[in-house]
């Protein structure tokens, strides 16, 4: 633009001299320069923005000059010399203006150099602004490559020497927007040196008045929305020119400039150097204090007065915006090519319902969307609009323009990764899945309850009161960087918080505590889960589970209740392993047994079991079924339902068990027979409990993982009537031998409280001193063993006459004798029958005549 503007000035100097002729108070005018068919366009170089923005205002009155086609007036000769000189000059101007216009135009376009040095806002008036424009102009013939054009141009400008304009008003219009007036400026008289190398310094003050507000708003909105591909400006002015003492007349000048989109200055990049939010002096208000810094890359200097703005945020619809704050800027001093600092203070009053109301066909409100962007480090978009109610010092024309334009301003987000500094879970309670729940029901997953303790770091800019009232979360649970499952706290959980003041080394913190009840834990990787179980059972160090969570937080502030959604949080949950010897310390004891059903091979029974929970955890078990094994063979199963396990002793645990050795085949039958015989004989027996793929209905992954482990512990001890420490669990309590009748009776103690056992056949031998036979009993008539203590019928005894044992019995008549017993017994319980063996030692026997 600078080259073209200079060419017009030069062309006006050559062609602009005219002699006016009055004809009915009208004049005929034509352009001094013939326009090229193409419209001039904005042509920026390395400093294009800086030069053209300033130079366009400075050179506008002289950019394109139109003059009347010269005509001749009647000549008057005051003297011969004067006429000769005047004639020579007139002839030179006419020759230069009409004979070589094309060469001069080309010279002006290539040789002109305009260097804007400063554009300063002198003052703001009620109608516009007074701007001070400073620039330098000169012609540099060395820039013209054509020798002929360079020689003609230098000769012409040497003759013309100077071109001077009177005070001029320039109107700038928008032809593509119904030719509305963009603005006008008053340019004072200017004098331009045209000789090669002569520098003209411009330093003048111009009055600039804004035009039609609607036109300005249309351009601004298209520019902000990115729809402004180009911008065409038409400048029109009536310029009065003269060169030296020769007037060149008044000419109507019009010029078009086209600014391409990539040449239009963009909103400058800015940095937020300070951001602080605190509670306001009135209830329901907050104050925001912001400092901004931006670099002014243009040679523009101005002072921007205090201005008021409305701050808006996007609503549910694209076209909606919601007023959330009122802001005011301090006075801003803009210096050329320097950093610009601005302070902004805003007041936020009670949040409108439209900001917190959930949008149609959505689960989020406009506030949720705004906070989500900010907390995930994404720029959140705010809209800034001039206040419609500015203070009294703001001129109306500024208020009209600013209030008609809404500018989207990206507010840098802040990633809250690392905001949660500590995340732990204590007082843990586990619940196994409900077997009757549908697969999509949360009750179909294990559940975890516990106390969540969170330590959150507060950003330094948050200096207002905040209280956490509720939390919920979804979390991935990992072990050794591998995902084990998902923890979903879908329902809001009550919470409370305490703010801890910061120190020099550490910022302020917020301690949050919440009791989570029955949060579903969906195990997604059985292998990882199995490793965790193994570490808990066999390990000695705490198992550290890593938690990656997205937490929703409801907080109460002076503005009201707010919801922060999907706040990222990380933490570790240390899970203590089972104490050393924990399996043995379970120490199960059977209090009572009830037979529910029998078949020829199986017995279904219920037992009340007392056991100890050696872990620091509690649990709820809706249903679980395990296999019961011995020596690797499955002998039956056990089921518990609706069980609440507490720390320490647990009494009267109802267990439903099915004794079914055929599950282990023929080997299982044999092992089962020996196990019962050993147990009735008071031997130290053990059983193994192991999960299987259907242990927890609907949880195949967990069941498969648990099936890799088993727990082996001593067979439950039975509490029998009349137990003493010496006679505990002896099913034969005592015996009475009748010497002369050769019979014996035995006191039996049945472990069943509600069912009767039957002995269909007995083949027993009594021993003295563990090896000396006393006698033998063979009895094939059935007799019963009802619940509790009972005495058998008199069973026939065949004495071993020649044995030491017999002599011992004879010597003990009327007293007592300790005997051992070995027996094979056919036992019957309902439909179930089994042949067992029994070995009893130290049975107290009375010897009677």
CSV table of C-alpha atoms in Angstrom, one decimal, residues 447-826:
chain,number,residue,atom,x,y,z
A,447,UNK,CA,-18.9,-54.8,46.8
A,448,UNK,CA,-16.5,-52.8,48.9
A,449,UNK,CA,-17.3,-50.5,51.8
A,450,UNK,CA,-14.8,-48.4,53.6
A,451,UNK,CA,-13.7,-44.9,54.7
A,452,UNK,CA,-12.1,-42.9,51.9
A,453,UNK,CA,-9.5,-40.4,53.0
A,454,UNK,CA,-8.4,-37.9,50.4
A,455,UNK,CA,-5.8,-35.2,50.6
A,456,UNK,CA,-6.3,-32.6,47.9
A,457,UNK,CA,-3.9,-29.8,47.1
A,458,UNK,CA,-5.7,-26.5,46.5
A,459,UNK,CA,-4.5,-24.3,43.6
A,460,UNK,CA,-2.9,-21.1,44.8
A,461,UNK,CA,-5.6,-19.0,43.1
A,462,UNK,CA,-8.4,-20.6,45.1
A,463,UNK,CA,-8.7,-18.4,48.2
A,464,UNK,CA,-12.4,-18.8,48.9
A,465,UNK,CA,-14.3,-21.0,51.4
A,466,UNK,CA,-15.0,-24.4,50.1
A,467,UNK,CA,-16.7,-27.4,51.8
A,468,UNK,CA,-17.0,-30.9,50.2
A,469,UNK,CA,-20.5,-32.3,50.9
A,470,UNK,CA,-20.7,-35.4,48.6
A,471,UNK,CA,-18.5,-37.5,46.4
A,472,UNK,CA,-18.8,-40.3,43.9
A,473,UNK,CA,-16.2,-41.9,41.7
A,474,UNK,CA,-15.3,-44.5,39.1
A,475,UNK,CA,-11.9,-46.0,39.4
A,476,UNK,CA,-9.6,-48.5,37.8
A,477,UNK,CA,-7.9,-50.8,40.3
A,478,UNK,CA,-4.5,-51.9,39.3
A,479,UNK,CA,-1.9,-54.3,40.7
A,480,UNK,CA,1.7,-54.0,39.5
A,481,UNK,CA,0.5,-51.7,36.7
A,482,UNK,CA,-2.0,-54.2,35.4
A,483,UNK,CA,-5.7,-53.6,35.7
A,484,UNK,CA,-7.5,-55.9,38.1
A,485,UNK,CA,-11.0,-54.4,38.0
A,486,UNK,CA,-13.2,-51.4,38.2
A,487,UNK,CA,-14.6,-49.7,41.3
A,488,UNK,CA,-17.8,-47.8,40.7
A,489,UNK,CA,-19.3,-45.5,43.3
A,490,UNK,CA,-22.4,-44.5,41.3
A,491,UNK,CA,-24.4,-43.1,44.2
A,492,UNK,CA,-23.5,-39.9,46.0
A,493,UNK,CA,-21.8,-40.6,49.3
A,494,UNK,CA,-21.8,-38.1,52.2
A,495,UNK,CA,-18.5,-36.4,52.8
A,496,UNK,CA,-16.9,-33.7,54.9
A,497,UNK,CA,-13.8,-31.6,54.5
A,498,UNK,CA,-11.3,-29.6,56.5
A,499,UNK,CA,-9.1,-26.9,55.0
A,500,UNK,CA,-5.4,-26.9,56.1
A,501,UNK,CA,-3.5,-23.7,55.7
A,502,UNK,CA,-0.4,-23.8,53.5
A,503,UNK,CA,3.2,-23.2,54.5
A,504,UNK,CA,6.2,-21.9,52.7
A,505,UNK,CA,7.1,-25.3,51.4
A,506,UNK,CA,3.6,-26.6,50.8
A,507,UNK,CA,0.4,-25.0,49.6
A,508,UNK,CA,-3.0,-25.2,51.2
A,509,UNK,CA,-4.7,-28.6,51.4
A,510,UNK,CA,-8.2,-30.0,51.7
A,511,UNK,CA,-8.7,-33.1,53.8
A,512,UNK,CA,-11.8,-35.0,52.6
A,513,UNK,CA,-13.4,-37.9,54.4
A,514,UNK,CA,-16.3,-40.0,53.2
A,515,UNK,CA,-17.8,-43.4,54.1
A,516,UNK,CA,-18.5,-45.4,51.0
A,517,UNK,CA,-21.1,-48.1,51.3
A,518,UNK,CA,-21.3,-51.1,49.0
A,519,UNK,CA,-19.3,-49.8,46.0
A,520,UNK,CA,-19.4,-52.5,43.2
A,521,UNK,CA,-16.0,-54.0,42.4
A,522,UNK,CA,-16.1,-55.5,38.9
A,523,UNK,CA,-13.1,-57.9,38.6
A,524,UNK,CA,-12.0,-57.8,34.9
A,525,UNK,CA,-8.8,-59.9,35.0
A,526,UNK,CA,-8.9,-63.1,36.9
A,527,UNK,CA,-5.1,-63.7,36.6
A,528,UNK,CA,-4.3,-60.4,38.3
A,529,UNK,CA,-6.9,-61.0,40.9
A,530,UNK,CA,-5.4,-64.4,41.6
A,531,UNK,CA,-2.0,-62.8,42.1
A,532,UNK,CA,-3.5,-60.4,44.6
A,533,UNK,CA,-5.2,-63.3,46.5
A,534,UNK,CA,-2.0,-65.3,46.5
A,535,UNK,CA,-0.1,-62.3,47.9
A,536,UNK,CA,-2.7,-61.8,50.6
A,537,UNK,CA,-2.6,-65.4,51.7
A,538,UNK,CA,1.0,-66.2,51.5
A,539,UNK,CA,2.7,-62.8,51.5
A,540,UNK,CA,4.1,-60.9,54.5
A,541,UNK,CA,4.1,-57.3,53.1
A,542,UNK,CA,1.0,-55.2,52.5
A,543,UNK,CA,-0.5,-55.6,49.0
A,544,UNK,CA,-0.6,-52.1,47.3
A,545,UNK,CA,-3.4,-51.6,44.9
A,546,UNK,CA,-3.1,-48.6,42.6
A,547,UNK,CA,-6.3,-46.6,42.0
A,548,UNK,CA,-6.8,-44.3,39.0
A,549,UNK,CA,-10.1,-42.5,39.6
A,550,UNK,CA,-12.4,-39.9,38.1
A,551,UNK,CA,-14.1,-38.3,41.1
A,552,UNK,CA,-17.3,-36.2,41.1
A,553,UNK,CA,-17.3,-33.7,43.9
A,554,UNK,CA,-20.2,-31.7,45.3
A,555,UNK,CA,-18.9,-28.6,47.1
A,556,UNK,CA,-20.6,-25.7,48.9
A,557,UNK,CA,-19.3,-22.2,48.2
A,558,UNK,CA,-20.5,-18.7,48.8
A,559,UNK,CA,-22.1,-18.8,45.3
A,560,UNK,CA,-24.0,-22.0,46.2
A,561,UNK,CA,-23.6,-25.7,45.6
A,562,UNK,CA,-21.4,-26.7,42.7
A,563,UNK,CA,-20.5,-30.0,41.1
A,564,UNK,CA,-17.0,-30.7,39.9
A,565,UNK,CA,-17.2,-33.7,37.6
A,566,UNK,CA,-14.5,-36.2,36.6
A,567,UNK,CA,-11.7,-34.8,38.7
A,568,UNK,CA,-8.7,-37.1,38.1
A,569,UNK,CA,-7.3,-38.7,41.2
A,570,UNK,CA,-4.6,-41.3,42.0
A,571,UNK,CA,-3.9,-43.2,45.1
A,572,UNK,CA,-2.7,-46.4,46.6
A,573,UNK,CA,-4.8,-48.7,48.8
A,574,UNK,CA,-2.6,-50.9,51.1
A,575,UNK,CA,-4.3,-54.2,51.8
A,576,UNK,CA,-2.8,-56.1,54.8
A,577,UNK,CA,-2.0,-59.8,54.1
A,578,UNK,CA,-3.4,-62.5,56.4
A,579,UNK,CA,-1.4,-62.7,59.6
A,580,UNK,CA,1.1,-65.5,59.9
A,581,UNK,CA,-0.7,-68.7,60.9
A,582,UNK,CA,-4.0,-67.1,60.1
A,583,UNK,CA,-5.4,-70.2,58.5
A,584,UNK,CA,-4.8,-72.3,61.6
A,585,UNK,CA,-6.2,-69.6,63.9
A,586,UNK,CA,-9.6,-69.8,62.2
A,587,UNK,CA,-10.2,-72.8,64.5
A,588,UNK,CA,-13.7,-73.8,63.3
A,589,UNK,CA,-15.9,-75.6,65.9
A,590,UNK,CA,-19.2,-77.3,65.1
A,591,UNK,CA,-21.8,-76.6,67.8
A,592,UNK,CA,-24.7,-78.6,66.5
A,593,UNK,CA,-25.6,-80.8,63.5
A,594,UNK,CA,-29.0,-81.4,61.8
A,595,UNK,CA,-29.5,-83.8,59.0
A,596,UNK,CA,-31.7,-82.4,56.3
A,597,UNK,CA,-31.6,-85.2,53.7
A,598,UNK,CA,-30.0,-88.5,53.1
A,599,UNK,CA,-29.4,-90.9,50.2
A,600,UNK,CA,-27.6,-94.2,50.0
A,601,UNK,CA,-24.4,-92.3,49.3
A,602,UNK,CA,-24.8,-88.8,50.7
A,603,UNK,CA,-25.9,-86.8,53.7
A,604,UNK,CA,-27.1,-83.2,53.5
A,605,UNK,CA,-26.8,-81.5,56.9
A,606,UNK,CA,-26.7,-78.1,58.5
A,607,UNK,CA,-24.2,-77.1,61.2
A,608,UNK,CA,-23.7,-74.2,63.4
A,609,UNK,CA,-20.1,-73.4,63.3
A,610,UNK,CA,-18.0,-71.0,65.5
A,611,UNK,CA,-14.8,-69.6,63.8
A,612,UNK,CA,-12.4,-66.8,64.2
A,613,UNK,CA,-11.7,-64.1,61.6
A,614,UNK,CA,-8.0,-63.3,62.0
A,615,UNK,CA,-8.0,-60.5,59.4
A,616,UNK,CA,-8.7,-56.7,59.9
A,617,UNK,CA,-11.5,-56.9,57.4
A,618,UNK,CA,-15.2,-57.6,57.6
A,619,UNK,CA,-17.3,-59.1,54.9
A,620,UNK,CA,-20.9,-60.0,53.9
A,621,UNK,CA,-21.4,-63.2,52.0
A,622,UNK,CA,-24.8,-63.6,50.3
A,623,UNK,CA,-23.8,-67.0,48.9
A,624,UNK,CA,-20.7,-69.0,48.3
A,625,UNK,CA,-20.2,-72.7,47.7
A,626,UNK,CA,-16.9,-74.6,48.1
A,627,UNK,CA,-15.7,-78.1,47.6
A,628,UNK,CA,-14.5,-80.1,50.6
A,629,UNK,CA,-11.5,-82.3,49.9
A,630,UNK,CA,-9.2,-84.7,51.7
A,631,UNK,CA,-6.0,-86.1,50.2
A,632,UNK,CA,-6.9,-84.5,46.9
A,633,UNK,CA,-10.3,-86.1,46.5
A,634,UNK,CA,-13.6,-84.2,46.5
A,635,UNK,CA,-15.8,-85.6,49.3
A,636,UNK,CA,-18.6,-83.0,49.3
A,637,UNK,CA,-19.4,-79.3,49.4
A,638,UNK,CA,-20.3,-76.6,51.8
A,639,UNK,CA,-22.5,-73.6,51.4
A,640,UNK,CA,-23.0,-70.4,53.4
A,641,UNK,CA,-25.7,-67.8,52.7
A,642,UNK,CA,-26.4,-64.3,54.0
A,643,UNK,CA,-23.3,-64.4,56.3
A,644,UNK,CA,-21.9,-61.4,58.0
A,645,UNK,CA,-18.3,-61.9,59.1
A,646,UNK,CA,-16.9,-59.6,61.7
A,647,UNK,CA,-13.4,-59.2,63.1
A,648,UNK,CA,-12.4,-61.8,65.7
A,649,UNK,CA,-14.8,-64.5,66.9
A,650,UNK,CA,-17.9,-65.3,64.8
A,651,UNK,CA,-20.5,-67.5,66.4
A,652,UNK,CA,-23.3,-69.7,65.1
A,653,UNK,CA,-22.3,-69.6,61.4
A,654,UNK,CA,-24.9,-71.6,59.6
A,655,UNK,CA,-23.3,-73.9,57.1
A,656,UNK,CA,-25.1,-76.3,54.8
A,657,UNK,CA,-22.9,-79.2,53.8
A,658,UNK,CA,-23.3,-82.2,51.6
A,659,UNK,CA,-21.3,-85.3,52.4
A,660,UNK,CA,-21.0,-87.0,49.0
A,661,UNK,CA,-17.7,-89.0,48.6
A,662,UNK,CA,-18.8,-90.5,45.2
A,663,UNK,CA,-17.9,-87.1,43.8
A,664,UNK,CA,-14.3,-88.3,44.0
A,665,UNK,CA,-15.1,-91.8,42.5
A,666,UNK,CA,-14.0,-95.0,44.2
A,667,UNK,CA,-11.0,-93.4,45.6
A,668,UNK,CA,-13.2,-90.7,47.1
A,669,UNK,CA,-15.4,-93.4,48.7
A,670,UNK,CA,-12.5,-95.0,50.4
A,671,UNK,CA,-11.0,-91.7,51.5
A,672,UNK,CA,-14.3,-90.6,52.8
A,673,UNK,CA,-14.8,-93.8,54.8
A,674,UNK,CA,-11.4,-93.5,56.4
A,675,UNK,CA,-11.9,-89.8,57.2
A,676,UNK,CA,-15.1,-90.4,59.1
A,677,UNK,CA,-13.5,-93.3,60.9
A,678,UNK,CA,-10.5,-91.3,61.9
A,679,UNK,CA,-12.7,-88.4,63.0
A,680,UNK,CA,-14.9,-90.6,65.2
A,681,UNK,CA,-11.8,-92.1,66.7
A,682,UNK,CA,-10.6,-88.7,67.7
A,683,UNK,CA,-7.6,-88.6,65.4
A,684,UNK,CA,-6.2,-85.3,64.2
A,685,UNK,CA,-7.8,-85.0,60.9
A,686,UNK,CA,-7.8,-82.1,58.4
A,687,UNK,CA,-10.0,-81.0,55.5
A,688,UNK,CA,-9.3,-78.8,52.6
A,689,UNK,CA,-11.7,-76.1,51.3
A,690,UNK,CA,-11.4,-75.1,47.7
A,691,UNK,CA,-13.4,-72.8,45.4
A,692,UNK,CA,-14.6,-74.0,42.0
A,693,UNK,CA,-15.9,-72.3,38.9
A,694,UNK,CA,-19.4,-72.0,40.2
A,695,UNK,CA,-18.5,-71.0,43.7
A,696,UNK,CA,-19.9,-67.5,43.3
A,697,UNK,CA,-22.8,-67.5,40.8
A,698,UNK,CA,-22.3,-65.1,37.9
A,699,UNK,CA,-18.7,-64.4,38.8
A,700,UNK,CA,-16.8,-66.9,36.7
A,701,UNK,CA,-13.6,-64.8,36.7
A,702,UNK,CA,-13.4,-64.5,40.4
A,703,UNK,CA,-14.4,-68.2,41.0
A,704,UNK,CA,-11.7,-69.4,38.5
A,705,UNK,CA,-9.1,-67.2,40.2
A,706,UNK,CA,-10.1,-68.4,43.7
A,707,UNK,CA,-10.1,-72.1,42.5
A,708,UNK,CA,-6.3,-71.9,42.2
A,709,UNK,CA,-6.0,-71.7,46.0
A,710,UNK,CA,-7.2,-73.8,48.9
A,711,UNK,CA,-7.2,-73.7,52.6
A,712,UNK,CA,-6.5,-76.7,54.7
A,713,UNK,CA,-7.3,-76.7,58.4
A,714,UNK,CA,-8.1,-79.1,61.2
A,715,UNK,CA,-11.5,-80.7,61.0
A,716,UNK,CA,-14.0,-78.8,63.1
A,717,UNK,CA,-14.2,-80.0,66.7
A,718,UNK,CA,-17.6,-81.2,67.9
A,719,UNK,CA,-19.1,-79.9,71.1
A,720,UNK,CA,-20.5,-83.0,72.7
A,721,UNK,CA,-22.7,-83.2,75.8
A,722,UNK,CA,-20.7,-83.6,78.9
A,723,UNK,CA,-17.3,-82.8,77.3
A,724,UNK,CA,-14.4,-82.4,79.6
A,725,UNK,CA,-10.8,-81.5,78.6
A,726,UNK,CA,-9.9,-85.1,79.2
A,727,UNK,CA,-12.8,-86.7,77.3
A,728,UNK,CA,-13.4,-84.2,74.6
A,729,UNK,CA,-14.8,-85.6,71.4
A,730,UNK,CA,-14.8,-89.2,72.6
A,731,UNK,CA,-17.9,-90.8,71.2
A,732,UNK,CA,-17.7,-93.7,73.7
A,733,UNK,CA,-17.6,-92.1,77.1
A,734,UNK,CA,-17.5,-95.1,79.3
A,735,UNK,CA,-18.2,-98.8,79.5
A,736,UNK,CA,-19.5,-101.3,82.1
A,737,UNK,CA,-18.5,-104.9,82.0
A,738,UNK,CA,-20.6,-107.5,83.8
A,739,UNK,CA,-18.2,-110.3,84.7
A,740,UNK,CA,-20.6,-113.2,85.5
A,741,UNK,CA,-23.1,-112.4,82.7
A,742,UNK,CA,-20.3,-111.8,80.2
A,743,UNK,CA,-22.0,-108.7,78.9
A,744,UNK,CA,-21.1,-105.1,78.5
A,745,UNK,CA,-22.9,-101.7,78.1
A,746,UNK,CA,-21.4,-98.6,76.6
A,747,UNK,CA,-22.3,-94.9,77.1
A,748,UNK,CA,-22.4,-93.3,73.6
A,749,UNK,CA,-22.5,-89.5,72.8
A,750,UNK,CA,-24.1,-88.7,69.5
A,751,UNK,CA,-23.0,-85.5,67.7
A,752,UNK,CA,-26.4,-85.1,66.2
A,753,UNK,CA,-28.9,-82.9,68.1
A,754,UNK,CA,-32.0,-83.8,66.1
A,755,UNK,CA,-31.4,-87.1,64.4
A,756,UNK,CA,-30.9,-90.7,65.5
A,757,UNK,CA,-28.0,-92.9,64.4
A,758,UNK,CA,-28.4,-96.7,64.1
A,759,UNK,CA,-25.7,-99.3,64.5
A,760,UNK,CA,-26.7,-102.4,62.5
A,761,UNK,CA,-23.6,-104.5,63.2
A,762,UNK,CA,-20.7,-104.3,65.8
A,763,UNK,CA,-17.5,-106.3,65.9
A,764,UNK,CA,-15.3,-104.9,68.6
A,765,UNK,CA,-12.3,-106.0,70.7
A,766,UNK,CA,-11.3,-104.6,74.0
A,767,UNK,CA,-7.6,-104.4,74.9
A,768,UNK,CA,-5.7,-103.9,78.1
A,769,UNK,CA,-2.4,-102.0,78.2
A,770,UNK,CA,-2.9,-101.3,74.4
A,771,UNK,CA,-2.1,-104.8,73.3
A,772,UNK,CA,-3.5,-107.5,75.7
A,773,UNK,CA,-7.0,-108.7,74.6
A,774,UNK,CA,-9.7,-108.6,77.2
A,775,UNK,CA,-12.7,-109.9,75.1
A,776,UNK,CA,-14.6,-109.6,71.9
A,777,UNK,CA,-18.1,-108.3,71.1
A,778,UNK,CA,-19.9,-109.4,68.0
A,779,UNK,CA,-23.5,-108.1,67.8
A,780,UNK,CA,-25.7,-108.1,64.6
A,781,UNK,CA,-28.9,-106.7,66.0
A,782,UNK,CA,-29.5,-103.0,65.2
A,783,UNK,CA,-29.7,-100.5,68.1
A,784,UNK,CA,-30.0,-96.8,68.2
A,785,UNK,CA,-27.9,-93.9,69.3
A,786,UNK,CA,-30.3,-91.0,69.9
A,787,UNK,CA,-29.2,-87.4,70.3
A,788,UNK,CA,-27.1,-86.8,73.4
A,789,UNK,CA,-25.9,-89.5,75.7
A,790,UNK,CA,-27.4,-93.0,75.5
A,791,UNK,CA,-26.6,-96.4,76.8
A,792,UNK,CA,-26.4,-99.4,74.5
A,793,UNK,CA,-28.1,-102.7,75.2
A,794,UNK,CA,-26.1,-105.4,77.0
A,795,UNK,CA,-23.8,-106.7,74.4
A,796,UNK,CA,-22.4,-110.2,74.7
A,797,UNK,CA,-18.7,-110.5,75.6
A,798,UNK,CA,-16.6,-113.4,74.8
A,799,UNK,CA,-13.7,-113.3,77.3
A,800,UNK,CA,-10.1,-114.1,76.3
A,801,UNK,CA,-9.6,-116.5,79.2
A,802,UNK,CA,-5.9,-117.1,78.9
A,803,UNK,CA,-4.9,-113.5,78.4
A,804,UNK,CA,-3.3,-111.0,80.8
A,805,UNK,CA,-6.1,-108.7,80.0
A,806,UNK,CA,-8.7,-111.1,81.4
A,807,UNK,CA,-6.7,-111.4,84.6
A,808,UNK,CA,-6.6,-107.6,84.8
A,809,UNK,CA,-10.4,-107.5,84.5
A,810,UNK,CA,-10.9,-110.1,87.1
A,811,UNK,CA,-8.6,-108.3,89.6
A,812,UNK,CA,-10.5,-105.0,88.9
A,813,UNK,CA,-14.0,-106.3,89.8
A,814,UNK,CA,-15.8,-103.7,91.8
A,815,UNK,CA,-13.4,-101.0,90.4
A,816,UNK,CA,-12.4,-99.3,87.2
A,817,UNK,CA,-10.0,-100.1,84.4
A,818,UNK,CA,-8.7,-98.2,81.4
A,819,UNK,CA,-9.2,-100.1,78.2
A,820,UNK,CA,-8.7,-99.5,74.5
A,821,UNK,CA,-11.3,-100.6,71.9
A,822,UNK,CA,-11.1,-101.5,68.2
A,823,UNK,CA,-14.3,-102.0,66.3
A,824,UNK,CA,-15.9,-102.4,62.9
A,825,UNK,CA,-19.3,-100.9,62.7
A,826,UNK,CA,-22.1,-100.7,60.2
